[in-house]
mmCIF file with all atom_site columns, C-alpha atoms and ligand atoms in Angstrom:
data_model
loop_
_atom_site.group_PDB
_atom_site.id
_atom_site.type_symbol
_atom_site.label_atom_id
_atom_site.label_alt_id
_atom_site.label_comp_id
_atom_site.label_asym_id
_atom_site.label_entity_id
_atom_site.label_seq_id
_atom_site.pdbx_PDB_ins_code
_atom_site.Cartn_x
_atom_site.Cartn_y
_atom_site.Cartn_z
_atom_site.occupancy
_atom_site.B_iso_or_equiv
_atom_site.pdbx_formal_charge
_atom_site.auth_seq_id
_atom_site.auth_comp_id
_atom_site.auth_asym_id
_atom_site.auth_atom_id
_atom_site.pdbx_PDB_model_num
ATOM   1   C CA  . MET A 1 1   ? 0.046   0.001   -0.021 1.00 0.00 ? 1   MET A CA  1
ATOM   2   C CA  . ASN A 1 2   ? 1.314   3.459   -0.815 1.00 0.00 ? 2   ASN A CA  1
ATOM   3   C CA  . TRP A 1 3   ? 0.975   5.672   2.267  1.00 0.00 ? 3   TRP A CA  1
ATOM   4   C CA  . ILE A 1 4   ? 0.566   9.411   2.085  1.00 0.00 ? 4   ILE A CA  1
ATOM   5   C CA  . PHE A 1 5   ? 2.977   10.975  4.618  1.00 0.00 ? 5   PHE A CA  1
ATOM   6   C CA  . THR A 1 6   ? 2.566   14.487  5.699  1.00 0.00 ? 6   THR A CA  1
ATOM   7   C CA  . ASP A 1 7   ? 4.424   16.606  8.134  1.00 0.00 ? 7   ASP A CA  1
ATOM   8   C CA  . ARG A 1 8   ? 2.783   18.552  10.935 1.00 0.00 ? 8   ARG A CA  1
ATOM   9   C CA  . GLY A 1 9   ? 1.723   21.916  9.621  1.00 0.00 ? 9   GLY A CA  1
ATOM   10  C CA  . THR A 1 10  ? 0.961   20.712  6.109  1.00 0.00 ? 10  THR A CA  1
ATOM   11  C CA  . ALA A 1 11  ? -2.764  21.186  5.501  1.00 0.00 ? 11  ALA A CA  1
ATOM   12  C CA  . LEU A 1 12  ? -3.680  18.967  2.611  1.00 0.00 ? 12  LEU A CA  1
ATOM   13  C CA  . ALA A 1 13  ? -6.885  20.643  1.450  1.00 0.00 ? 13  ALA A CA  1
ATOM   14  C CA  . ASP A 1 14  ? -7.101  18.440  -1.628 1.00 0.00 ? 14  ASP A CA  1
ATOM   15  C CA  . MET A 1 15  ? -7.656  15.262  0.312  1.00 0.00 ? 15  MET A CA  1
ATOM   16  C CA  . THR A 1 16  ? -10.654 13.331  -0.963 1.00 0.00 ? 16  THR A CA  1
ATOM   17  C CA  . ILE A 1 17  ? -12.714 10.591  0.494  1.00 0.00 ? 17  ILE A CA  1
ATOM   18  C CA  . GLU A 1 18  ? -10.753 8.218   -1.807 1.00 0.00 ? 18  GLU A CA  1
ATOM   19  C CA  . GLN A 1 19  ? -7.883  8.505   0.655  1.00 0.00 ? 19  GLN A CA  1
ATOM   20  C CA  . CYS A 1 20  ? -10.186 7.147   3.477  1.00 0.00 ? 20  CYS A CA  1
ATOM   21  C CA  . LYS A 1 21  ? -9.297  3.509   3.628  1.00 0.00 ? 21  LYS A CA  1
ATOM   22  C CA  . ILE A 1 22  ? -10.138 0.532   5.697  1.00 0.00 ? 22  ILE A CA  1
ATOM   23  C CA  . ILE A 1 23  ? -6.890  -0.914  7.126  1.00 0.00 ? 23  ILE A CA  1
ATOM   24  C CA  . GLU A 1 24  ? -6.901  -4.643  8.022  1.00 0.00 ? 24  GLU A CA  1
ATOM   25  C CA  . LEU A 1 25  ? -4.889  -4.998  11.220 1.00 0.00 ? 25  LEU A CA  1
ATOM   26  C CA  . PRO A 1 26  ? -2.794  -7.979  12.140 1.00 0.00 ? 26  PRO A CA  1
ATOM   27  C CA  . LYS A 1 27  ? -4.967  -10.731 13.903 1.00 0.00 ? 27  LYS A CA  1
ATOM   28  C CA  . ILE A 1 28  ? -3.403  -13.519 15.877 1.00 0.00 ? 28  ILE A CA  1
ATOM   29  C CA  . SER A 1 29  ? -6.163  -16.054 16.053 1.00 0.00 ? 29  SER A CA  1
ATOM   30  C CA  . ASP A 1 30  ? -5.996  -18.362 19.097 1.00 0.00 ? 30  ASP A CA  1
ATOM   31  C CA  . PRO A 1 31  ? -8.438  -20.653 20.787 1.00 0.00 ? 31  PRO A CA  1
ATOM   32  C CA  . ARG A 1 32  ? -7.591  -18.802 23.987 1.00 0.00 ? 32  ARG A CA  1
ATOM   33  C CA  . GLY A 1 33  ? -8.886  -15.579 22.429 1.00 0.00 ? 33  GLY A CA  1
ATOM   34  C CA  . ASN A 1 34  ? -7.808  -13.506 19.532 1.00 0.00 ? 34  ASN A CA  1
ATOM   35  C CA  . LEU A 1 35  ? -5.095  -10.706 19.656 1.00 0.00 ? 35  LEU A CA  1
ATOM   36  C CA  . THR A 1 36  ? -4.729  -7.613  17.344 1.00 0.00 ? 36  THR A CA  1
ATOM   37  C CA  . PHE A 1 37  ? -2.017  -5.009  17.556 1.00 0.00 ? 37  PHE A CA  1
ATOM   38  C CA  . ILE A 1 38  ? -1.039  -1.741  15.906 1.00 0.00 ? 38  ILE A CA  1
ATOM   39  C CA  . GLU A 1 39  ? 2.395   -0.335  15.351 1.00 0.00 ? 39  GLU A CA  1
ATOM   40  C CA  . GLY A 1 40  ? 2.706   3.241   14.252 1.00 0.00 ? 40  GLY A CA  1
ATOM   41  C CA  . ILE A 1 41  ? 4.221   3.664   10.706 1.00 0.00 ? 41  ILE A CA  1
ATOM   42  C CA  . ARG A 1 42  ? 4.043   -0.079  10.076 1.00 0.00 ? 42  ARG A CA  1
ATOM   43  C CA  . ASN A 1 43  ? 0.301   -0.662  10.415 1.00 0.00 ? 43  ASN A CA  1
ATOM   44  C CA  . VAL A 1 44  ? -0.878  2.947   10.127 1.00 0.00 ? 44  VAL A CA  1
ATOM   45  C CA  . PRO A 1 45  ? 0.571   5.657   7.900  1.00 0.00 ? 45  PRO A CA  1
ATOM   46  C CA  . PHE A 1 46  ? 1.706   7.909   10.730 1.00 0.00 ? 46  PHE A CA  1
ATOM   47  C CA  . ALA A 1 47  ? 3.556   7.872   14.021 1.00 0.00 ? 47  ALA A CA  1
ATOM   48  C CA  . ILE A 1 48  ? 0.976   7.593   16.804 1.00 0.00 ? 48  ILE A CA  1
ATOM   49  C CA  . LYS A 1 49  ? 1.164   10.504  19.291 1.00 0.00 ? 49  LYS A CA  1
ATOM   50  C CA  . ARG A 1 50  ? -2.217  10.198  21.001 1.00 0.00 ? 50  ARG A CA  1
ATOM   51  C CA  . THR A 1 51  ? -4.862  7.641   21.680 1.00 0.00 ? 51  THR A CA  1
ATOM   52  C CA  . TYR A 1 52  ? -8.389  8.456   22.853 1.00 0.00 ? 52  TYR A CA  1
ATOM   53  C CA  . TRP A 1 53  ? -11.670 6.529   22.999 1.00 0.00 ? 53  TRP A CA  1
ATOM   54  C CA  . ILE A 1 54  ? -15.341 7.232   22.940 1.00 0.00 ? 54  ILE A CA  1
ATOM   55  C CA  . TYR A 1 55  ? -17.747 5.182   24.981 1.00 0.00 ? 55  TYR A CA  1
ATOM   56  C CA  . ASP A 1 56  ? -21.052 5.249   26.857 1.00 0.00 ? 56  ASP A CA  1
ATOM   57  C CA  . VAL A 1 57  ? -22.558 6.990   23.856 1.00 0.00 ? 57  VAL A CA  1
ATOM   58  C CA  . PRO A 1 58  ? -26.330 7.306   24.417 1.00 0.00 ? 58  PRO A CA  1
ATOM   59  C CA  . GLY A 1 59  ? -28.570 5.848   21.630 1.00 0.00 ? 59  GLY A CA  1
ATOM   60  C CA  . GLY A 1 60  ? -28.991 8.355   18.735 1.00 0.00 ? 60  GLY A CA  1
ATOM   61  C CA  . GLU A 1 61  ? -26.058 10.556  19.670 1.00 0.00 ? 61  GLU A CA  1
ATOM   62  C CA  . VAL A 1 62  ? -23.540 11.743  17.015 1.00 0.00 ? 62  VAL A CA  1
ATOM   63  C CA  . ARG A 1 63  ? -19.858 12.446  17.578 1.00 0.00 ? 63  ARG A CA  1
ATOM   64  C CA  . GLY A 1 64  ? -17.394 14.236  15.401 1.00 0.00 ? 64  GLY A CA  1
ATOM   65  C CA  . GLY A 1 65  ? -18.881 16.918  13.113 1.00 0.00 ? 65  GLY A CA  1
ATOM   66  C CA  . HIS A 1 66  ? -15.566 18.538  12.276 1.00 0.00 ? 66  HIS A CA  1
ATOM   67  C CA  . SER A 1 67  ? -12.397 18.108  10.261 1.00 0.00 ? 67  SER A CA  1
ATOM   68  C CA  . TYR A 1 68  ? -8.692  18.627  11.183 1.00 0.00 ? 68  TYR A CA  1
ATOM   69  C CA  . LYS A 1 69  ? -6.290  20.930  9.308  1.00 0.00 ? 69  LYS A CA  1
ATOM   70  C CA  . THR A 1 70  ? -3.299  18.532  9.648  1.00 0.00 ? 70  THR A CA  1
ATOM   71  C CA  . LEU A 1 71  ? -4.278  15.576  11.933 1.00 0.00 ? 71  LEU A CA  1
ATOM   72  C CA  . HIS A 1 72  ? -4.588  12.021  10.632 1.00 0.00 ? 72  HIS A CA  1
ATOM   73  C CA  . GLU A 1 73  ? -6.515  9.422   12.501 1.00 0.00 ? 73  GLU A CA  1
ATOM   74  C CA  . LEU A 1 74  ? -7.338  5.725   12.522 1.00 0.00 ? 74  LEU A CA  1
ATOM   75  C CA  . ILE A 1 75  ? -10.820 4.832   13.917 1.00 0.00 ? 75  ILE A CA  1
ATOM   76  C CA  . ILE A 1 76  ? -11.468 1.342   15.242 1.00 0.00 ? 76  ILE A CA  1
ATOM   77  C CA  . ALA A 1 77  ? -14.690 -0.207  16.555 1.00 0.00 ? 77  ALA A CA  1
ATOM   78  C CA  . VAL A 1 78  ? -12.852 -2.158  19.284 1.00 0.00 ? 78  VAL A CA  1
ATOM   79  C CA  . SER A 1 79  ? -16.308 -3.286  20.519 1.00 0.00 ? 79  SER A CA  1
ATOM   80  C CA  . GLY A 1 80  ? -19.746 -3.014  19.043 1.00 0.00 ? 80  GLY A CA  1
ATOM   81  C CA  . SER A 1 81  ? -20.442 -1.082  15.937 1.00 0.00 ? 81  SER A CA  1
ATOM   82  C CA  . PHE A 1 82  ? -20.925 2.510   14.595 1.00 0.00 ? 82  PHE A CA  1
ATOM   83  C CA  . ASP A 1 83  ? -20.830 4.336   11.268 1.00 0.00 ? 83  ASP A CA  1
ATOM   84  C CA  . VAL A 1 84  ? -18.327 6.918   10.145 1.00 0.00 ? 84  VAL A CA  1
ATOM   85  C CA  . VAL A 1 85  ? -19.535 9.394   7.581  1.00 0.00 ? 85  VAL A CA  1
ATOM   86  C CA  . VAL A 1 86  ? -16.721 10.919  5.648  1.00 0.00 ? 86  VAL A CA  1
ATOM   87  C CA  . ASP A 1 87  ? -17.174 14.052  3.487  1.00 0.00 ? 87  ASP A CA  1
ATOM   88  C CA  . ASP A 1 88  ? -14.601 15.800  1.370  1.00 0.00 ? 88  ASP A CA  1
ATOM   89  C CA  . GLY A 1 89  ? -16.922 18.714  0.439  1.00 0.00 ? 89  GLY A CA  1
ATOM   90  C CA  . SER A 1 90  ? -17.900 17.158  -2.853 1.00 0.00 ? 90  SER A CA  1
ATOM   91  C CA  . ASN A 1 91  ? -18.730 13.489  -1.954 1.00 0.00 ? 91  ASN A CA  1
ATOM   92  C CA  . LYS A 1 92  ? -19.674 11.517  1.114  1.00 0.00 ? 92  LYS A CA  1
ATOM   93  C CA  . LYS A 1 93  ? -19.148 7.914   2.087  1.00 0.00 ? 93  LYS A CA  1
ATOM   94  C CA  . VAL A 1 94  ? -20.375 5.798   4.972  1.00 0.00 ? 94  VAL A CA  1
ATOM   95  C CA  . PHE A 1 95  ? -18.023 3.206   6.571  1.00 0.00 ? 95  PHE A CA  1
ATOM   96  C CA  . SER A 1 96  ? -19.703 0.833   8.956  1.00 0.00 ? 96  SER A CA  1
ATOM   97  C CA  . LEU A 1 97  ? -17.232 -0.449  11.470 1.00 0.00 ? 97  LEU A CA  1
ATOM   98  C CA  . ASN A 1 98  ? -17.947 -3.578  13.493 1.00 0.00 ? 98  ASN A CA  1
ATOM   99  C CA  . ARG A 1 99  ? -14.763 -5.563  13.687 1.00 0.00 ? 99  ARG A CA  1
ATOM   100 C CA  . SER A 1 100 ? -11.931 -4.927  16.171 1.00 0.00 ? 100 SER A CA  1
ATOM   101 C CA  . TYR A 1 101 ? -9.272  -5.833  13.451 1.00 0.00 ? 101 TYR A CA  1
ATOM   102 C CA  . TYR A 1 102 ? -10.327 -3.190  10.975 1.00 0.00 ? 102 TYR A CA  1
ATOM   103 C CA  . GLY A 1 103 ? -9.510  0.453   11.265 1.00 0.00 ? 103 GLY A CA  1
ATOM   104 C CA  . LEU A 1 104 ? -10.632 3.371   9.125  1.00 0.00 ? 104 LEU A CA  1
ATOM   105 C CA  . TYR A 1 105 ? -7.856  5.709   8.095  1.00 0.00 ? 105 TYR A CA  1
ATOM   106 C CA  . VAL A 1 106 ? -9.054  9.300   7.877  1.00 0.00 ? 106 VAL A CA  1
ATOM   107 C CA  . PRO A 1 107 ? -6.536  11.919  6.729  1.00 0.00 ? 107 PRO A CA  1
ATOM   108 C CA  . SER A 1 108 ? -6.634  15.635  7.448  1.00 0.00 ? 108 SER A CA  1
ATOM   109 C CA  . MET A 1 109 ? -9.143  17.923  5.761  1.00 0.00 ? 109 MET A CA  1
ATOM   110 C CA  . ILE A 1 110 ? -11.887 15.331  5.657  1.00 0.00 ? 110 ILE A CA  1
ATOM   111 C CA  . TRP A 1 111 ? -15.164 16.203  7.486  1.00 0.00 ? 111 TRP A CA  1
ATOM   112 C CA  . ARG A 1 112 ? -16.315 13.215  9.706  1.00 0.00 ? 112 ARG A CA  1
ATOM   113 C CA  . GLY A 1 113 ? -19.271 12.266  11.786 1.00 0.00 ? 113 GLY A CA  1
ATOM   114 C CA  . LEU A 1 114 ? -19.650 9.212   13.909 1.00 0.00 ? 114 LEU A CA  1
ATOM   115 C CA  . GLU A 1 115 ? -23.168 7.885   14.393 1.00 0.00 ? 115 GLU A CA  1
ATOM   116 C CA  . ASN A 1 116 ? -25.394 4.782   14.899 1.00 0.00 ? 116 ASN A CA  1
ATOM   117 C CA  . PHE A 1 117 ? -23.414 3.644   17.914 1.00 0.00 ? 117 PHE A CA  1
ATOM   118 C CA  . SER A 1 118 ? -24.585 0.261   19.192 1.00 0.00 ? 118 SER A CA  1
ATOM   119 C CA  . THR A 1 119 ? -25.082 -0.227  22.906 1.00 0.00 ? 119 THR A CA  1
ATOM   120 C CA  . ASN A 1 120 ? -21.750 -0.642  24.702 1.00 0.00 ? 120 ASN A CA  1
ATOM   121 C CA  . SER A 1 121 ? -19.715 0.187   21.646 1.00 0.00 ? 121 SER A CA  1
ATOM   122 C CA  . LEU A 1 122 ? -16.188 1.303   22.126 1.00 0.00 ? 122 LEU A CA  1
ATOM   123 C CA  . CYS A 1 123 ? -14.542 3.571   19.545 1.00 0.00 ? 123 CYS A CA  1
ATOM   124 C CA  . LEU A 1 124 ? -10.753 3.719   19.777 1.00 0.00 ? 124 LEU A CA  1
ATOM   125 C CA  . ILE A 1 125 ? -8.963  6.473   17.823 1.00 0.00 ? 125 ILE A CA  1
ATOM   126 C CA  . LEU A 1 126 ? -5.220  6.692   17.163 1.00 0.00 ? 126 LEU A CA  1
ATOM   127 C CA  . ALA A 1 127 ? -4.088  10.171  16.218 1.00 0.00 ? 127 ALA A CA  1
ATOM   128 C CA  . SER A 1 128 ? -0.975  11.508  14.502 1.00 0.00 ? 128 SER A CA  1
ATOM   129 C CA  . ASP A 1 129 ? -0.629  14.392  16.972 1.00 0.00 ? 129 ASP A CA  1
ATOM   130 C CA  . VAL A 1 130 ? -1.434  15.623  20.417 1.00 0.00 ? 130 VAL A CA  1
ATOM   131 C CA  . TYR A 1 131 ? -4.694  17.517  21.006 1.00 0.00 ? 131 TYR A CA  1
ATOM   132 C CA  . SER A 1 132 ? -4.861  20.990  19.673 1.00 0.00 ? 132 SER A CA  1
ATOM   133 C CA  . GLU A 1 133 ? -8.124  22.922  19.354 1.00 0.00 ? 133 GLU A CA  1
ATOM   134 C CA  . ALA A 1 134 ? -6.378  25.110  16.810 1.00 0.00 ? 134 ALA A CA  1
ATOM   135 C CA  . ASP A 1 135 ? -6.150  22.198  14.399 1.00 0.00 ? 135 ASP A CA  1
ATOM   136 C CA  . TYR A 1 136 ? -9.954  21.693  14.325 1.00 0.00 ? 136 TYR A CA  1
ATOM   137 C CA  . ILE A 1 137 ? -12.329 23.099  11.705 1.00 0.00 ? 137 ILE A CA  1
ATOM   138 C CA  . ARG A 1 138 ? -15.737 22.927  13.468 1.00 0.00 ? 138 ARG A CA  1
ATOM   139 C CA  . ASN A 1 139 ? -17.613 25.155  10.987 1.00 0.00 ? 139 ASN A CA  1
ATOM   140 C CA  . TYR A 1 140 ? -18.760 23.356  7.824  1.00 0.00 ? 140 TYR A CA  1
ATOM   141 C CA  . GLY A 1 141 ? -18.728 26.578  5.736  1.00 0.00 ? 141 GLY A CA  1
ATOM   142 C CA  . GLU A 1 142 ? -15.142 27.228  6.783  1.00 0.00 ? 142 GLU A CA  1
ATOM   143 C CA  . PHE A 1 143 ? -14.270 23.649  5.868  1.00 0.00 ? 143 PHE A CA  1
ATOM   144 C CA  . LEU A 1 144 ? -15.729 24.185  2.393  1.00 0.00 ? 144 LEU A CA  1
ATOM   145 C CA  . SER A 1 145 ? -13.864 27.398  1.977  1.00 0.00 ? 145 SER A CA  1
ATOM   146 C CA  . GLY A 1 146 ? -10.643 25.621  2.864  1.00 0.00 ? 146 GLY A CA  1
ATOM   147 C CA  . LYS A 1 147 ? -11.374 22.969  0.209  1.00 0.00 ? 147 LYS A CA  1
ATOM   148 C CA  . GLU A 1 148 ? -12.016 25.582  -2.457 1.00 0.00 ? 148 GLU A CA  1
ATOM   149 C CA  . LYS A 1 149 ? -8.547  26.963  -1.899 1.00 0.00 ? 149 LYS A CA  1
ATOM   150 C CA  . ALA A 1 150 ? -7.046  23.577  -2.863 1.00 0.00 ? 150 ALA A CA  1
HETATM 151 P P1  . TYD B 2 .   ? -14.132 16.423  20.078 1.00 0.00 ? 1   TYD B P1  1
HETATM 152 O O1  . TYD B 2 .   ? -12.861 16.119  19.317 1.00 0.00 ? 1   TYD B O1  1
HETATM 153 O O2  . TYD B 2 .   ? -14.894 17.559  19.614 1.00 0.00 ? 1   TYD B O2  1
HETATM 154 O O3  . TYD B 2 .   ? -15.087 15.099  20.203 1.00 0.00 ? 1   TYD B O3  1
HETATM 155 P P2  . TYD B 2 .   ? -15.626 14.237  19.023 1.00 0.00 ? 1   TYD B P2  1
HETATM 156 O O4  . TYD B 2 .   ? -15.028 12.883  19.364 1.00 0.00 ? 1   TYD B O4  1
HETATM 157 O O5  . TYD B 2 .   ? -17.032 14.177  19.100 1.00 0.00 ? 1   TYD B O5  1
HETATM 158 O O6  . TYD B 2 .   ? -15.102 14.664  17.702 1.00 0.00 ? 1   TYD B O6  1
HETATM 159 O O7  . TYD B 2 .   ? -13.714 16.630  21.602 1.00 0.00 ? 1   TYD B O7  1
HETATM 160 C C1  . TYD B 2 .   ? -14.703 16.796  22.625 1.00 0.00 ? 1   TYD B C1  1
HETATM 161 C C2  . TYD B 2 .   ? -14.105 17.567  23.787 1.00 0.00 ? 1   TYD B C2  1
HETATM 162 O O8  . TYD B 2 .   ? -13.019 16.849  24.380 1.00 0.00 ? 1   TYD B O8  1
HETATM 163 C C3  . TYD B 2 .   ? -13.537 18.953  23.384 1.00 0.00 ? 1   TYD B C3  1
HETATM 164 O O9  . TYD B 2 .   ? -13.855 19.917  24.426 1.00 0.00 ? 1   TYD B O9  1
HETATM 165 C C4  . TYD B 2 .   ? -12.040 18.712  23.352 1.00 0.00 ? 1   TYD B C4  1
HETATM 166 C C5  . TYD B 2 .   ? -11.819 17.624  24.259 1.00 0.00 ? 1   TYD B C5  1
HETATM 167 N N1  . TYD B 2 .   ? -10.645 16.748  23.902 1.00 0.00 ? 1   TYD B N1  1
HETATM 168 C C6  . TYD B 2 .   ? -9.443  16.821  24.593 1.00 0.00 ? 1   TYD B C6  1
HETATM 169 O O10 . TYD B 2 .   ? -9.299  17.625  25.562 1.00 0.00 ? 1   TYD B O10 1
HETATM 170 N N2  . TYD B 2 .   ? -8.468  15.987  24.263 1.00 0.00 ? 1   TYD B N2  1
HETATM 171 C C7  . TYD B 2 .   ? -8.595  15.106  23.143 1.00 0.00 ? 1   TYD B C7  1
HETATM 172 O O11 . TYD B 2 .   ? -7.689  14.324  22.892 1.00 0.00 ? 1   TYD B O11 1
HETATM 173 C C8  . TYD B 2 .   ? -9.802  15.029  22.403 1.00 0.00 ? 1   TYD B C8  1
HETATM 174 C C9  . TYD B 2 .   ? -10.033 14.167  21.360 1.00 0.00 ? 1   TYD B C9  1
HETATM 175 C C10 . TYD B 2 .   ? -10.810 15.908  22.871 1.00 0.00 ? 1   TYD B C10 1
#
């Protein structure tokens, strides 16, 4: 697979939903229980600088609703299921995640929403950088303006 590497500070406004990809993670099947692991750079196209997770999502709630200027993420349904709607300003695509050994890679400058969380679902997110509110675009109009400049 050809990864797209970007440095921090490089806003790739021309990213499209075609760059959002399901990544199959290593799975060590074992009668004692299966094991999956992730190594930054090797299994995901970035060095992992932060991990966070979303849980206890009440039925019908939606998370996300923003894009990042430079951040890349891998989104995994470690438990349960949910949908990730990705949007590049021109096209949208829905990825339904329901396996703990699949991750959805979402690059910067892609608007995303997470919805349809099943009861007790656990959404694990690996991020290419530490938290920075300055890297968020939370206004959809502003996101579209950024895309037009590409
Ligand atoms: P946000 O990224 O908007 O959540 P969502 O998963 O729905 O996109 O983050 C919600 C709040 O949590 C916001 O106030 C920022 C804070 N937050 C941190 O402090 N650190 C983090 O690593 C993340 C992801 C969020």
